[in-house]
Amino acid sequence: MSEINVVPYIDVMLVLLIIFMVTAPLLTTGVQVDLPNAPADPVPDDEEPFVVTVDINGDYYFDNETETPASEQEIRNMARIVLERNPDLPFMVRGDGGVAYSEVVKLMVLLQQAGVDSVGLVTDPPGT
């Protein structure tokens, strides 16, 4: 009686595992920003925060959207929608270290106008 050779299946599974391990970090990078360094406590992992990014050009992006920048009105609308669905969701701002401080404040004001009570700032730990 002949047995099924499972070695090719194992080879395919290992190749798929390697592909997923290599591509997974690329999916979470989002817009490239140079975050400022600051000693800060990490956000609890209870819930994934809603992140809005300000790049070096002052353009706004939602979460991991990297293709098209969002307008000020889109920022307000999206924040309202997110708040309606989950009022306890934390909001975070990823501001490039080289962007003008006024751009980060402007984004925080837009979120406040949408009803967001508290906004956190994303930073890199010192030495990174």
GROMACS .gro file of C-alpha atoms in nm:
model
  128
    1MET     CA    1   0.000   0.000   0.000
    2SER     CA    2   0.143   0.340  -0.092
    3GLU     CA    3   0.164   0.623   0.159
    4ILE     CA    4   0.105   0.991   0.092
    5ASN     CA    5   0.425   1.192   0.078
    6VAL     CA    6   0.372   1.498   0.303
    7VAL     CA    7   0.717   1.652   0.256
    8PRO     CA    8   0.607   1.880  -0.032
    9TYR     CA    9   0.316   2.007   0.180
   10ILE     CA   10   0.552   2.088   0.465
   11ASP     CA   11   0.781   2.273   0.222
   12VAL     CA   12   0.490   2.484   0.096
   13MET     CA   13   0.378   2.562   0.452
   14LEU     CA   14   0.727   2.675   0.551
   15VAL     CA   15   0.753   2.900   0.245
   16LEU     CA   16   0.413   3.055   0.327
   17LEU     CA   17   0.520   3.105   0.687
   18ILE     CA   18   0.835   3.289   0.576
   19ILE     CA   19   0.636   3.507   0.335
   20PHE     CA   20   0.389   3.607   0.608
   21MET     CA   21   0.668   3.676   0.856
   22VAL     CA   22   0.842   3.907   0.609
   23THR     CA   23   0.531   4.094   0.493
   24ALA     CA   24   0.353   4.136   0.829
   25PRO     CA   25   0.578   4.421   0.956
   26LEU     CA   26   0.537   4.603   0.625
   27LEU     CA   27   0.159   4.615   0.664
   28THR     CA   28   0.169   4.811   0.989
   29THR     CA   29   0.420   5.081   0.898
   30GLY     CA   30   0.182   5.338   0.747
   31VAL     CA   31   0.314   5.680   0.650
   32GLN     CA   32   0.685   5.728   0.706
   33VAL     CA   33   0.739   5.979   0.986
   34ASP     CA   34   1.039   6.052   1.205
   35LEU     CA   35   0.883   6.046   1.552
   36PRO     CA   36   1.036   6.261   1.826
   37ASN     CA   37   1.211   6.081   2.111
   38ALA     CA   38   1.056   6.111   2.456
   39PRO     CA   39   1.049   5.899   2.771
   40ALA     CA   40   0.683   5.806   2.807
   41ASP     CA   41   0.474   5.520   2.937
   42PRO     CA   42   0.329   5.292   2.670
   43VAL     CA   43  -0.044   5.294   2.600
   44PRO     CA   44  -0.227   4.992   2.748
   45ASP     CA   45  -0.293   4.719   2.493
   46ASP     CA   46  -0.663   4.698   2.585
   47GLU     CA   47  -0.776   4.851   2.260
   48GLU     CA   48  -0.608   4.955   1.936
   49PRO     CA   49  -0.613   5.339   1.927
   50PHE     CA   50  -0.732   5.547   1.633
   51VAL     CA   51  -0.418   5.708   1.493
   52VAL     CA   52  -0.397   6.020   1.279
   53THR     CA   53  -0.057   6.098   1.125
   54VAL     CA   54   0.093   6.435   1.028
   55ASP     CA   55   0.383   6.391   0.786
   56ILE     CA   56   0.673   6.630   0.722
   57ASN     CA   57   0.465   6.818   0.461
   58GLY     CA   58   0.178   6.879   0.704
   59ASP     CA   59  -0.053   6.626   0.533
   60TYR     CA   60  -0.292   6.417   0.745
   61TYR     CA   61  -0.346   6.041   0.715
   62PHE     CA   62  -0.583   5.803   0.895
   63ASP     CA   63  -0.445   5.494   1.072
   64ASN     CA   64  -0.242   5.304   0.811
   65GLU     CA   65  -0.366   5.492   0.503
   66THR     CA   66  -0.063   5.591   0.299
   67GLU     CA   67  -0.202   5.677  -0.043
   68THR     CA   68  -0.411   5.992  -0.018
   69PRO     CA   69  -0.397   6.260   0.250
   70ALA     CA   70  -0.718   6.349   0.432
   71SER     CA   71  -0.869   6.697   0.435
   72GLU     CA   72  -0.956   6.884   0.754
   73GLN     CA   73  -1.325   6.812   0.703
   74GLU     CA   74  -1.253   6.440   0.651
   75ILE     CA   75  -1.058   6.438   0.979
   76ARG     CA   76  -1.354   6.589   1.166
   77ASN     CA   77  -1.607   6.357   1.001
   78MET     CA   78  -1.404   6.041   1.059
   79ALA     CA   79  -1.338   6.133   1.422
   80ARG     CA   80  -1.712   6.188   1.479
   81ILE     CA   81  -1.795   5.852   1.320
   82VAL     CA   82  -1.533   5.671   1.527
   83LEU     CA   83  -1.655   5.840   1.847
   84GLU     CA   84  -2.015   5.742   1.775
   85ARG     CA   85  -1.915   5.378   1.732
   86ASN     CA   86  -1.678   5.365   2.028
   87PRO     CA   87  -1.672   5.665   2.264
   88ASP     CA   88  -1.394   5.514   2.478
   89LEU     CA   89  -1.150   5.458   2.191
   90PRO     CA   90  -0.819   5.638   2.247
   91PHE     CA   91  -0.707   5.886   1.980
   92MET     CA   92  -0.336   5.924   1.906
   93VAL     CA   93  -0.144   6.173   1.690
   94ARG     CA   94   0.174   6.062   1.511
   95GLY     CA   95   0.356   6.383   1.428
   96ASP     CA   96   0.679   6.379   1.230
   97GLY     CA   97   0.964   6.524   1.438
   98GLY     CA   98   1.041   6.773   1.160
   99VAL     CA   99   0.687   6.904   1.112
  100ALA     CA  100   0.600   7.245   1.253
  101TYR     CA  101   0.447   7.227   1.600
  102SER     CA  102   0.158   7.436   1.472
  103GLU     CA  103   0.057   7.153   1.236
  104VAL     CA  104   0.032   6.906   1.524
  105VAL     CA  105  -0.169   7.156   1.730
  106LYS     CA  106  -0.394   7.222   1.430
  107LEU     CA  107  -0.468   6.849   1.404
  108MET     CA  108  -0.540   6.827   1.776
  109VAL     CA  109  -0.783   7.121   1.743
  110LEU     CA  110  -0.958   6.943   1.453
  111LEU     CA  111  -1.002   6.635   1.671
  112GLN     CA  112  -1.128   6.850   1.958
  113GLN     CA  113  -1.383   7.014   1.725
  114ALA     CA  114  -1.506   6.664   1.639
  115GLY     CA  115  -1.568   6.593   2.007
  116VAL     CA  116  -1.250   6.407   2.104
  117ASP     CA  117  -1.180   6.480   2.472
  118SER     CA  118  -0.831   6.338   2.500
  119VAL     CA  119  -0.552   6.297   2.245
  120GLY     CA  120  -0.222   6.119   2.300
  121LEU     CA  121   0.104   6.182   2.117
  122VAL     CA  122   0.302   5.893   1.970
  123THR     CA  123   0.678   5.910   2.033
  124ASP     CA  124   0.979   5.685   2.002
  125PRO     CA  125   1.162   5.584   2.319
  126PRO     CA  126   1.498   5.762   2.371
  127GLY     CA  127   1.790   5.603   2.193
  128THR     CA  128   1.595   5.469   1.894
   0.00000   0.00000   0.00000
